[in-house]
Coordinates of C-alpha atoms in Angstrom, one line a residue:
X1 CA 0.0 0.0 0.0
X2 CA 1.4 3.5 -0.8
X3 CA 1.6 6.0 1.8
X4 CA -0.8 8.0 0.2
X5 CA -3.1 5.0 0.5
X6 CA -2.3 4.2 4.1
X7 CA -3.1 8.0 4.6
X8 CA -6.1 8.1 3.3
X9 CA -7.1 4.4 4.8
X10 CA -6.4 6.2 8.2
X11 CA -7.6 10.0 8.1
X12 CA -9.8 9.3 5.2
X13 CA -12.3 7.0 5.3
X14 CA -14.9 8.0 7.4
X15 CA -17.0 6.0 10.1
X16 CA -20.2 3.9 8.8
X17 CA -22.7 6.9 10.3
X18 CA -26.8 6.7 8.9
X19 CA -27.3 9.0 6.1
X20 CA -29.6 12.3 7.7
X21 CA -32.7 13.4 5.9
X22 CA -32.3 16.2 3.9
X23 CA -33.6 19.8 4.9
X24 CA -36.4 21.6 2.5
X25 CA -37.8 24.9 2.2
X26 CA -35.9 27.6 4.2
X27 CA -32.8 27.3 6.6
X28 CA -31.1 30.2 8.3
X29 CA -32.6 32.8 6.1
X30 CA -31.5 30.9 3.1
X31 CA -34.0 29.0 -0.2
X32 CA -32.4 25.6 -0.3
X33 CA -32.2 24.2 -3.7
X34 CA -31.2 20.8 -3.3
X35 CA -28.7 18.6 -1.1
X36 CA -25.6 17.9 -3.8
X37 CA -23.3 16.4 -1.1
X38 CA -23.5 14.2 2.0
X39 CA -20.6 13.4 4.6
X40 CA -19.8 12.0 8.2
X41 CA -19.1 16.0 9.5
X42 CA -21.8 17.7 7.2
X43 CA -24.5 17.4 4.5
X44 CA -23.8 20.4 1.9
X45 CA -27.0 21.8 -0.1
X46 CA -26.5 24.6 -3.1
X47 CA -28.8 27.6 -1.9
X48 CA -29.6 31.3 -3.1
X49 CA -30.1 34.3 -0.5
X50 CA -33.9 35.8 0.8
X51 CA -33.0 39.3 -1.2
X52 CA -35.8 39.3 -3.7
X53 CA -35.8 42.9 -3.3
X54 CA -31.9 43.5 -3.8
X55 CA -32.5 41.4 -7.1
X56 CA -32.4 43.1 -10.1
X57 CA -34.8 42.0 -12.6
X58 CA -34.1 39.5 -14.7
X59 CA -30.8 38.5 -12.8
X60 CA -30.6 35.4 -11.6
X61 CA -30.3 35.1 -7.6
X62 CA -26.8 34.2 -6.5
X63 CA -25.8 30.5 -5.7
X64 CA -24.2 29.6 -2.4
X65 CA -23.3 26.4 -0.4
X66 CA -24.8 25.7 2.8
X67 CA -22.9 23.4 5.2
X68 CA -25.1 21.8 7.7
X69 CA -23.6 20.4 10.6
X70 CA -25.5 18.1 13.0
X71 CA -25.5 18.8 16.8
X72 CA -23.0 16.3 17.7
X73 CA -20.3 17.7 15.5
X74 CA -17.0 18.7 16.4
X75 CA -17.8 22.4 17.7
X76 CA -14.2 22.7 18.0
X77 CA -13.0 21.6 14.4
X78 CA -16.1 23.6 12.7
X79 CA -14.2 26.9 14.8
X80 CA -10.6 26.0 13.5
X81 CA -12.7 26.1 9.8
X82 CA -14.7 29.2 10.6
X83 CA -11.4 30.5 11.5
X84 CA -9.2 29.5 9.0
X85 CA -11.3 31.1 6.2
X86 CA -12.5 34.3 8.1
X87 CA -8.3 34.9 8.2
X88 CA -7.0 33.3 4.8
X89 CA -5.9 36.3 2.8
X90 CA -4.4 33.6 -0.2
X91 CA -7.9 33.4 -1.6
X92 CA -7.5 29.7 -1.9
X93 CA -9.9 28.6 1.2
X94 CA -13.8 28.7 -0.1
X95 CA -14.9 32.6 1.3
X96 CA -16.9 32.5 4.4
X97 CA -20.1 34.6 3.8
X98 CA -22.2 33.6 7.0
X99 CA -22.5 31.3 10.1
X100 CA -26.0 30.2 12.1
X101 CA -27.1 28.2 14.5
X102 CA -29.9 26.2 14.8
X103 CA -32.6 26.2 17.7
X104 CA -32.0 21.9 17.8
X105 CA -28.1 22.9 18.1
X106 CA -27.0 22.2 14.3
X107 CA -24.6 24.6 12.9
X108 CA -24.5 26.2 9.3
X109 CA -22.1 28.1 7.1
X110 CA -23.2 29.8 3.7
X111 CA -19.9 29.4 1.8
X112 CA -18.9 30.0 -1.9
X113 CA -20.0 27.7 -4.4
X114 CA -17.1 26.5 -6.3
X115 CA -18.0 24.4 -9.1
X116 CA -15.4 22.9 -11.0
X117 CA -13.0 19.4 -11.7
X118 CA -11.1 18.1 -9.0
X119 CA -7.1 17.8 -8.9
X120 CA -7.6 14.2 -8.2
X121 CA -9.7 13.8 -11.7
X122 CA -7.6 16.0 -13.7
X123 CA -4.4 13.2 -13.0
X124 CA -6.4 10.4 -13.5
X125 CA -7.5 11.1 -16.9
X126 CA -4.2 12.9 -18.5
X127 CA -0.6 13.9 -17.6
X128 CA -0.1 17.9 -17.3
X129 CA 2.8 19.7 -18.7
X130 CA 5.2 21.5 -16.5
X131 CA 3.5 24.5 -16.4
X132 CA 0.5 23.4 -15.8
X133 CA 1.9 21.4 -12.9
X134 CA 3.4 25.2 -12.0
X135 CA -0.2 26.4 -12.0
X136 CA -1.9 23.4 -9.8
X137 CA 0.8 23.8 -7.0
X138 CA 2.4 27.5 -6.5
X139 CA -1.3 28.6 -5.1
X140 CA -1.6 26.0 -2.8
X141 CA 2.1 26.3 -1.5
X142 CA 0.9 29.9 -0.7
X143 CA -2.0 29.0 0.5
X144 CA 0.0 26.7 3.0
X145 CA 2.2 29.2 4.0
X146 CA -0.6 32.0 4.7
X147 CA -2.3 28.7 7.1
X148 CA 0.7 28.7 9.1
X149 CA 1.0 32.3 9.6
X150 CA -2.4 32.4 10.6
X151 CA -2.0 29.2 13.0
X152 CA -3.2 26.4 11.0
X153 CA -1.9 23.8 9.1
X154 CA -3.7 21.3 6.7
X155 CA -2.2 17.9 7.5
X156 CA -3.7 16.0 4.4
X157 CA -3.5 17.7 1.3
X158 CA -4.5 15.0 -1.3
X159 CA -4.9 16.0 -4.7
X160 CA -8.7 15.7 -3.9
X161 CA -8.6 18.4 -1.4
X162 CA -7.6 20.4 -4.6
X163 CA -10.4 21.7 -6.9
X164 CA -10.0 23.8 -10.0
X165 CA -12.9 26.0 -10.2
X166 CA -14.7 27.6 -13.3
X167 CA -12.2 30.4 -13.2
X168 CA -9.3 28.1 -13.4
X169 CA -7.7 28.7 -10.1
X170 CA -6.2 26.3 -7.6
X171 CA -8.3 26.1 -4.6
X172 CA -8.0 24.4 -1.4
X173 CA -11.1 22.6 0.1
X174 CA -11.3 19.8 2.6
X175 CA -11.0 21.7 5.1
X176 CA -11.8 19.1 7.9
X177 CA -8.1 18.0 8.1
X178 CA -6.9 21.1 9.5
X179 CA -5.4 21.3 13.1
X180 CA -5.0 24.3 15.3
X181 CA -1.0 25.0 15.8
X182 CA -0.2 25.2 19.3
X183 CA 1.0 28.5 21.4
X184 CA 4.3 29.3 22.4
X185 CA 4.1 26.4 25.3
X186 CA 3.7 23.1 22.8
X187 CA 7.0 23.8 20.7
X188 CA 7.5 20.3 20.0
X189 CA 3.1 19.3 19.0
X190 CA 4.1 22.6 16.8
X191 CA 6.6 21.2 14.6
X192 CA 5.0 17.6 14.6
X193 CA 1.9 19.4 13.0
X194 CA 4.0 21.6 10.9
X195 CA 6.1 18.6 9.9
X196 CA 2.9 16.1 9.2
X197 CA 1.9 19.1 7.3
X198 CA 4.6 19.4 4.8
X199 CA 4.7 15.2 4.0
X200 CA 1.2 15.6 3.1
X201 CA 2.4 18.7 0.5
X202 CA 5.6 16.3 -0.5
X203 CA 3.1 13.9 -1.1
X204 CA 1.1 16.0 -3.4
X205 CA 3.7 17.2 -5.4
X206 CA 4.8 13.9 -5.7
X207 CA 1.5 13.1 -7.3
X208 CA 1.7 15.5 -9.9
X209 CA 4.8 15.6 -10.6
X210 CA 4.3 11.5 -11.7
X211 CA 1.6 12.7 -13.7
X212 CA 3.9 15.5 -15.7
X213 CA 5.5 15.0 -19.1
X214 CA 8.5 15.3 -19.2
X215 CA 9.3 13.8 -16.5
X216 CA 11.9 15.1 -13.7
X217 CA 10.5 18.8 -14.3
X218 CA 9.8 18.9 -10.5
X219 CA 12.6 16.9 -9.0
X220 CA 14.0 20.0 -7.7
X221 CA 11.0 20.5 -5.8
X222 CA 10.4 17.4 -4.4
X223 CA 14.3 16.9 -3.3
X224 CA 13.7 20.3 -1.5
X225 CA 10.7 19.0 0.3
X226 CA 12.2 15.4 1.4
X227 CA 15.7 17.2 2.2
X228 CA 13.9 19.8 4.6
X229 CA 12.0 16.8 6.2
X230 CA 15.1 14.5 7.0
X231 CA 16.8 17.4 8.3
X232 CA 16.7 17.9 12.1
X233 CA 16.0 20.6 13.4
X234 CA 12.9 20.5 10.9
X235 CA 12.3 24.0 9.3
X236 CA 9.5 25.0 6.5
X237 CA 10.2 25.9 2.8
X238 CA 7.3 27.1 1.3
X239 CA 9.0 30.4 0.2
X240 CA 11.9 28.3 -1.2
X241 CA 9.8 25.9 -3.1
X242 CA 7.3 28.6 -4.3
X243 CA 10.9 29.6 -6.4
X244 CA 12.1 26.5 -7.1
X245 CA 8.4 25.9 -8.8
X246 CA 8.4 29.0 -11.0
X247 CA 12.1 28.1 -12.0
X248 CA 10.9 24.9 -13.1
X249 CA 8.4 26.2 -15.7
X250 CA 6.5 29.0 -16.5
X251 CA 2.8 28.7 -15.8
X252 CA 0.1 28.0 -17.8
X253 CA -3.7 27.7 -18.0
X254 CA -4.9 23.9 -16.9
X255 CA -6.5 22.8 -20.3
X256 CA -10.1 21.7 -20.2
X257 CA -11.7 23.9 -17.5
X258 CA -14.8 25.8 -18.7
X259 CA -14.5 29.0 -17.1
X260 CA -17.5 30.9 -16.2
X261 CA -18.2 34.6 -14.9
X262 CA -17.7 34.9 -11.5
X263 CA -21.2 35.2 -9.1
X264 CA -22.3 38.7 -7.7
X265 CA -22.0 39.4 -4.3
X266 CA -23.9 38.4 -1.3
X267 CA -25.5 40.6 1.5
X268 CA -24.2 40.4 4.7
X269 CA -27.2 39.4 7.7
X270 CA -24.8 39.4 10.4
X271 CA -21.7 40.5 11.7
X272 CA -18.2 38.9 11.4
X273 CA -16.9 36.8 9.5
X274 CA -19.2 38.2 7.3
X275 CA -18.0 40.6 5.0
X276 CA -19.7 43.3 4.1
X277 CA -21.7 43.3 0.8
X278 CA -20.3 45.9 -1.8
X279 CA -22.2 48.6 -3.3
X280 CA -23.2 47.1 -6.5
X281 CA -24.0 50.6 -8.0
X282 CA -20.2 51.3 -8.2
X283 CA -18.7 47.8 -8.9
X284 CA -16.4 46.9 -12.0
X285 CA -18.0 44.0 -13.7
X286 CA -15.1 42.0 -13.1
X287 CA -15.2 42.4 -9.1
X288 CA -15.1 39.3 -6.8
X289 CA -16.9 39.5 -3.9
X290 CA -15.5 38.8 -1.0
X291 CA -12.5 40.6 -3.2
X292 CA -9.2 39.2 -0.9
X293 CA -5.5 39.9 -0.8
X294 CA -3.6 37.4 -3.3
X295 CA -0.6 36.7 -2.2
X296 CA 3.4 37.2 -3.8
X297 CA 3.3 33.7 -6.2
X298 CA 0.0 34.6 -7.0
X299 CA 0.3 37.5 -8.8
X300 CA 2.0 36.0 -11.5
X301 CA -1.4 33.7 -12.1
X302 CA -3.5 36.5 -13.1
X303 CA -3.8 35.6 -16.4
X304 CA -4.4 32.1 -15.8
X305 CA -7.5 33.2 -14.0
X306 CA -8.7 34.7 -17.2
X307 CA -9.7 38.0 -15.7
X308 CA -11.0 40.5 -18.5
X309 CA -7.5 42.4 -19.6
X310 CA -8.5 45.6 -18.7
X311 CA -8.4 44.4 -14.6
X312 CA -5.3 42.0 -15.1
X313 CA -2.9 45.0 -16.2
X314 CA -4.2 47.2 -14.1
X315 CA -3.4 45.0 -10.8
X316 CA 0.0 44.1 -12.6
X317 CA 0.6 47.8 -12.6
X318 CA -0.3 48.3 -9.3
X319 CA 1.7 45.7 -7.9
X320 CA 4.8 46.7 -10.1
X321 CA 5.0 49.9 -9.9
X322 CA 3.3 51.2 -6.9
X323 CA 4.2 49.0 -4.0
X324 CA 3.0 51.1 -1.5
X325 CA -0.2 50.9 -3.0
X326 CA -0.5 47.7 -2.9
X327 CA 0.6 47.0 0.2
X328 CA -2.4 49.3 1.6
X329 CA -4.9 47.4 -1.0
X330 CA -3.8 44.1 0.2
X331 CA -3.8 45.4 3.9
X332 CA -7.6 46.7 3.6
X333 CA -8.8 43.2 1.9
X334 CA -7.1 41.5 4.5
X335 CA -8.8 43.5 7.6
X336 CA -12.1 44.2 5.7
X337 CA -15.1 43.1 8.2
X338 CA -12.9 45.0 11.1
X339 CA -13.6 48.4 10.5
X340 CA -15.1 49.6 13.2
X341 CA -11.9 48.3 15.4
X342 CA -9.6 49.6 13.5
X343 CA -10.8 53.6 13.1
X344 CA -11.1 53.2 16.6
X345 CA -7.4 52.3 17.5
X346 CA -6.4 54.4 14.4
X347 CA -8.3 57.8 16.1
X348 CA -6.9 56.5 19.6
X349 CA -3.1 56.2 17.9
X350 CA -3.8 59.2 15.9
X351 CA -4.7 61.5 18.7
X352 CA -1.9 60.0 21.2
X353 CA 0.7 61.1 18.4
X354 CA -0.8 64.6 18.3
X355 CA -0.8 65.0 22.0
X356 CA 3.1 63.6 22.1
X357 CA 4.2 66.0 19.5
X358 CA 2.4 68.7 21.2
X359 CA 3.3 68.4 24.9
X360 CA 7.2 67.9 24.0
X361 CA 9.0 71.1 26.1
X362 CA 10.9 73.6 23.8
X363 CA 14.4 73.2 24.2
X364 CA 16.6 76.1 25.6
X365 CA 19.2 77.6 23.9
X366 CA 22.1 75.3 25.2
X367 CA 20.3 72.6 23.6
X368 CA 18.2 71.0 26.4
X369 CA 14.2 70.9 27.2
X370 CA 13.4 73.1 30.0
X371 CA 13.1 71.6 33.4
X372 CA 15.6 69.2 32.4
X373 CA 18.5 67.6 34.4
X374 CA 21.1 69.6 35.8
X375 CA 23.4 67.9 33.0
X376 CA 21.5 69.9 30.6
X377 CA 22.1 73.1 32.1
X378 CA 25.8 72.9 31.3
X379 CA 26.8 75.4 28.3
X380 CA 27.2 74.2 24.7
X381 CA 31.3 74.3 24.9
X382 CA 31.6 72.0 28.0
X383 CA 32.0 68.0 28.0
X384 CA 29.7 66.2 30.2
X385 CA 31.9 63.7 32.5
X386 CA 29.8 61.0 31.2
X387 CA 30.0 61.6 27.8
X388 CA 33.5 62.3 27.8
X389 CA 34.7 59.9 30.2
X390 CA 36.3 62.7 32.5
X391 CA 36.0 64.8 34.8
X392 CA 36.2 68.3 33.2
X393 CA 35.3 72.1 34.9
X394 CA 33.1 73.9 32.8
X395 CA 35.0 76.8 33.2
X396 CA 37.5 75.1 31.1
X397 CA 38.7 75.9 27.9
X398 CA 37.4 74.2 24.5
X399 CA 39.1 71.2 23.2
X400 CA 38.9 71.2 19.2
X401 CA 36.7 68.4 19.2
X402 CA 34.4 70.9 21.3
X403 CA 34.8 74.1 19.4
X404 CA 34.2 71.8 16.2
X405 CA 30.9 71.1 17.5
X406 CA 30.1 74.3 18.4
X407 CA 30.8 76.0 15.0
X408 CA 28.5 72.9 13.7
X409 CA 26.0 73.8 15.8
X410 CA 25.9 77.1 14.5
X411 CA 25.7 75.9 10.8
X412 CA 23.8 77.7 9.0
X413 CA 21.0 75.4 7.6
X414 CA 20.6 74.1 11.0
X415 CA 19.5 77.5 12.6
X416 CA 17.2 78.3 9.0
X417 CA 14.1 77.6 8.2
X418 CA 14.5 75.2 5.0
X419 CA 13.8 71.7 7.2
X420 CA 15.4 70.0 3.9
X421 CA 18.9 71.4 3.9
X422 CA 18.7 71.4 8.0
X423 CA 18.0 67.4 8.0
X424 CA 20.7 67.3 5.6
X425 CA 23.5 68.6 7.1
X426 CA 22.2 66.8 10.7
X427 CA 22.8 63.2 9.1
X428 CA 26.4 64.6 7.4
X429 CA 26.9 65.3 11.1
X430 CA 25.8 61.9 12.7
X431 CA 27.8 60.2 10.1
X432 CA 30.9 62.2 12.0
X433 CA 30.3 61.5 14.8
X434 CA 30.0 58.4 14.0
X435 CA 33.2 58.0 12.1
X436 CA 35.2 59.2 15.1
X437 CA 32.8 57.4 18.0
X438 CA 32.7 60.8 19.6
X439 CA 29.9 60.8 21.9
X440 CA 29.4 64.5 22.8
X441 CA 29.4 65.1 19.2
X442 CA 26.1 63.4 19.4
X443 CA 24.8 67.0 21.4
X444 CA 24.9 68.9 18.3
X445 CA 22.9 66.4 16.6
X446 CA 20.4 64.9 18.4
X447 CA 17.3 66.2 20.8
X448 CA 18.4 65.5 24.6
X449 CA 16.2 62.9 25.6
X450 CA 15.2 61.6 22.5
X451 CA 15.0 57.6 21.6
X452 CA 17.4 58.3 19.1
X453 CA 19.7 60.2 21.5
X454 CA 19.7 56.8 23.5
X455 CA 20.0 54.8 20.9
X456 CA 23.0 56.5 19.2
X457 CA 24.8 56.8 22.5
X458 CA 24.1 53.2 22.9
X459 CA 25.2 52.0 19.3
X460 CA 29.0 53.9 19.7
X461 CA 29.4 52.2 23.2
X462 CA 29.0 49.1 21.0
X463 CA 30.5 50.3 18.4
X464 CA 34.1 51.1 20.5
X465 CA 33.9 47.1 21.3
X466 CA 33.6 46.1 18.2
X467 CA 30.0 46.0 17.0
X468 CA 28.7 47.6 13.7
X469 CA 27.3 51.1 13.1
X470 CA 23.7 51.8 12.3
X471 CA 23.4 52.1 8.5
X472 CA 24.6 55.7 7.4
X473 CA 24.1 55.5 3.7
X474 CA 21.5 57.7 3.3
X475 CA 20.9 59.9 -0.1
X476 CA 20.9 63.6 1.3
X477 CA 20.2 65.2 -2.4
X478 CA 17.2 63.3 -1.8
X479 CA 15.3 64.5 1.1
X480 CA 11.2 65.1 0.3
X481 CA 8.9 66.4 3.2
X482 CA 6.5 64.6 4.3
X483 CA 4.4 66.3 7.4
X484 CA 4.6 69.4 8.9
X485 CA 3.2 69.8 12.8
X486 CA 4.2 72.9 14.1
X487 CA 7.6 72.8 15.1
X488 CA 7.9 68.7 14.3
X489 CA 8.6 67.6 11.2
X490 CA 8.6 64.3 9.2
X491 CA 10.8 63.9 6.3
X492 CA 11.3 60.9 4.0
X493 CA 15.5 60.1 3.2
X494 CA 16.2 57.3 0.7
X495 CA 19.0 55.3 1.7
X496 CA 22.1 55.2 -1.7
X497 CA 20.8 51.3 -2.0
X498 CA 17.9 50.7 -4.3
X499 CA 16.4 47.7 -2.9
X500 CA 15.9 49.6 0.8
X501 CA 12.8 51.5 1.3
X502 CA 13.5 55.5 2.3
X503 CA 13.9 55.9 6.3
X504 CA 11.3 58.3 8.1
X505 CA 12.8 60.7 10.2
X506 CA 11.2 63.0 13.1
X507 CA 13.1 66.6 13.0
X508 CA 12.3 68.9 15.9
X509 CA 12.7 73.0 15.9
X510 CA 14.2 74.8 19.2
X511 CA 15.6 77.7 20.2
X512 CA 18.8 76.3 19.5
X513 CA 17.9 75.1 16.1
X514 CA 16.9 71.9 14.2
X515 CA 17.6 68.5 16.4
X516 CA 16.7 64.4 14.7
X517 CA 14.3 62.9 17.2
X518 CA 13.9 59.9 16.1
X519 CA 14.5 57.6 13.3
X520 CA 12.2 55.0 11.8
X521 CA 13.4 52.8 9.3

């Protein structure tokens, strides 16, 4: 017996339970249709919504699946699959529309209806060629990966828990073999599952890579996959074999799928999971609803998915050109169904920002807030003992390092107005300071006080032992401002290396002239 056989003999087959009459007429605010599957866990029926009046005339109602689960199901593995597809943000899970329970304790989700050919069938009847292969598997090793970030794993995977629907995507159904990963506290269950996880995805692509002509197109895959599981320690690879798949071939539409317009959008009775429904007024024909983030190795699938041209180029664009953008698009999708949470903590964040910038005291002249330490009080030519390491009067006369510092601070774009040229010559400065490890340098620099005061301080005093420096390499032709607030200011500095993104710094006006407060990068 193969071990896909023994598998399936063992989590499989299901127990010998009496086939449940099926429901008519109405369920959960829901016109059942007909039962069109029946399991151990659940009897599934295809259903339309109660919106006759949302209904334009002449338009056919939407078609949904309703999962029916009797009262003696598992209430906790129908949460771990409420869960799982209220957070997948791969868009391979079925989307979750509703959930309801009954008054004789049997619990139903309205799902999407996903017609289309199973993985399972598709290898039975022909081989695939490589790309095809590349289009079967890259969604579903995404769709992995996005499980375990959320906290899930699915620990069977068979090529019948993969169905290519009628828009000729990969999707990932079956969704009674997934487990739960364990907390911090079960470290070892964690990896077990994670393992047992990833030789049921060896497995699979072991399957279709038998069923590939040529052969060998995946063997780089597969010897990624067994070498990660005979390793100990045991670590994941779906990033690395996503690569290794698109190396192996570029991807192509699975032949024989009939693909079909994708269904309107459903209303939302409840509140979450359910997402809420869109304004149809406004909506692109094209639009999926619920519309979800699609992850990195997805995006090069668009066309396989045989949206209208028109939509493919413009998220190809979008994702090209303007990452920013759509890193915020795939952000909203991803939290949709949470706004009211969110503009909560984002007004809450928002305002405690304000009030931070606001309240900060003005510094004095000699460079330190008001109602500082006595430290601060010192003048601008003196050395603090514990910044210089000595004890030093500050009567005493200026060392060069000193009066350097003090014709710096007296620099002309750091006492003007233009923020630009200010910010400029402040990170010429750190870079100094840095270069020579000269920690009251750092006063004609930094804001006393500051997290980046500490953090600077801290980074020489590892630096003189041997560490590294913070990254200096920043583009000062280059600076753009970003916000003003009153005497804080937040500019954007691109670092000389392409592939980082620009650092944010916060600059701060005093008496005493413009000061970094903090750096964010």
């Amino acid at each position: 017996m193969s071990r896909r056989a023994a598998r399936r003999s063992a989590v499989d087959t299901p127990a010998a339970v009496a086939p449940s009459e099926p429901v008519d007429g109405r369920l959960a605010g829901y016109r059942l249709i007909r039962r069109i599957a029946s399991g151990e866990r659940a009897d599934v029926y295809l259903a339309t919504a109660d919106r006759p009046d949302e209904t334009a005339p002449g338009e056919p109602a939407p078609l949904l699946a309703i999962r029916v689960y009797p009262a003696h199901a598992s209430s906790t593995a129908i949460a771990v699959e409420v869960e799982a597809m209220t957070a997948d943000a791969s868009g391979a899970l079925p989307a979750l529309y509703d959930v309801a329970t009954l008054d004789d304790g049997r619990c139903c989700l309205a799902v999407e209806r996903m017609p289309g050919t199973s993985l399972a069938r598709i290898l039975t009847d022909r081989s695939l060629s490589p790309g095809e292969a590349v289009t079967a598997l890259a969604p579903i090793v995404v769709a992995v990966a996005e499980l375990a970030r959320s906290g899930f794993v699915h620990t069977r995977l068979s090529a019948s828990d993969v169905l290519i629907d009628d828009a000729g995507r990969p999707r990932l159904v079956g969704l009674g073999a997934l487990e739960r990963l364990p907390g911090r506290g079960g470290a070892a269950e964690r990896t077990a599952l994670l393992r047992a996880g990833h030789v049921a995805l060896a497995e699979l692509v072991e399957d279709v890579a038998a069923a590939t002509r040529p052969s060998g197109a995946l063997s780089a895959a597969i010897d990624l996959l067994r070498g990660r599981l005979d390793a100990r320690p045991f670590l994941t690879c779906e990033p690395e074999l996503e690569r290794l798949l698109f190396a192996a071939a570029s991807p192509e539409p699975i032949s024989g799928i009939t693909t079909r317009p994708r269904p309107v959008g459903l209303p939302a009775r409840i509140g979450a999971p359910m997402l809420p429904a869109p304004d149809e007024s406004q909506q692109e024909p094209e639009a999926v609803v619920p519309r979800r983030r699609v992850g990195a190795g997805l995006r090069m699938l668009f066309s396989l998915a045989q949206l209208p041209d028109q939509t493919a180029t413009q998220i190809a664009a979008a994702a090209d050109v303007d990452r920013a953008a759509s890193t915020i698009d795939r952000l909203r999708t991803l939290l949709a169904g949470r706004g009211r949470t969110l503009l909560f903590g984002g007004l809450m964040s928002a305002g405690a920002l304000v009030l931070m910038l606001t309240l900060v005291p003005p510094a004095t002249a000699g460079g330190a807030r008001s109602g500082g330490p006595a430290l601060a009080t010192l003048p601008p030519e003196s050395t603090s003992p514990a910044a210089a390491g000595a004890e030093v009067s500050s009567t005493a006369p200026p060392s060069p390092t000193t009066a350097a510092r003090g014709d710096s601070e007296g620099g002309a774009a750091v006492l003007a107005d233009d923020a630009i040229s200010a910010t400029a010559e402040l990170l010429e400065l750190r870079s100094s300071c840095f270069a020579t490890l000269d920690l009251s340098c750092l006063d004609a620099v930094v804001q006393p006080g500051s997290a980046i005061e500490t953090d600077d301080r801290a980074a020489m005093v590892a630096a003189r032992e041997g560490d590294g420096v913070p990254p200096l390499d920043y583009d000062l032709d280059r600076i753009t401002l970003t916000t003003e607030m009153g005497s804080a200011l937040l500019v954007s500095v691109p670092f000389t290396s392409a592939e980082r993104e620009p650092a944010s710094i916060l600059v701060m006006r005093s008496e005493a002239g413009w000061r970094l407060r903090e750096i964010f990068d």
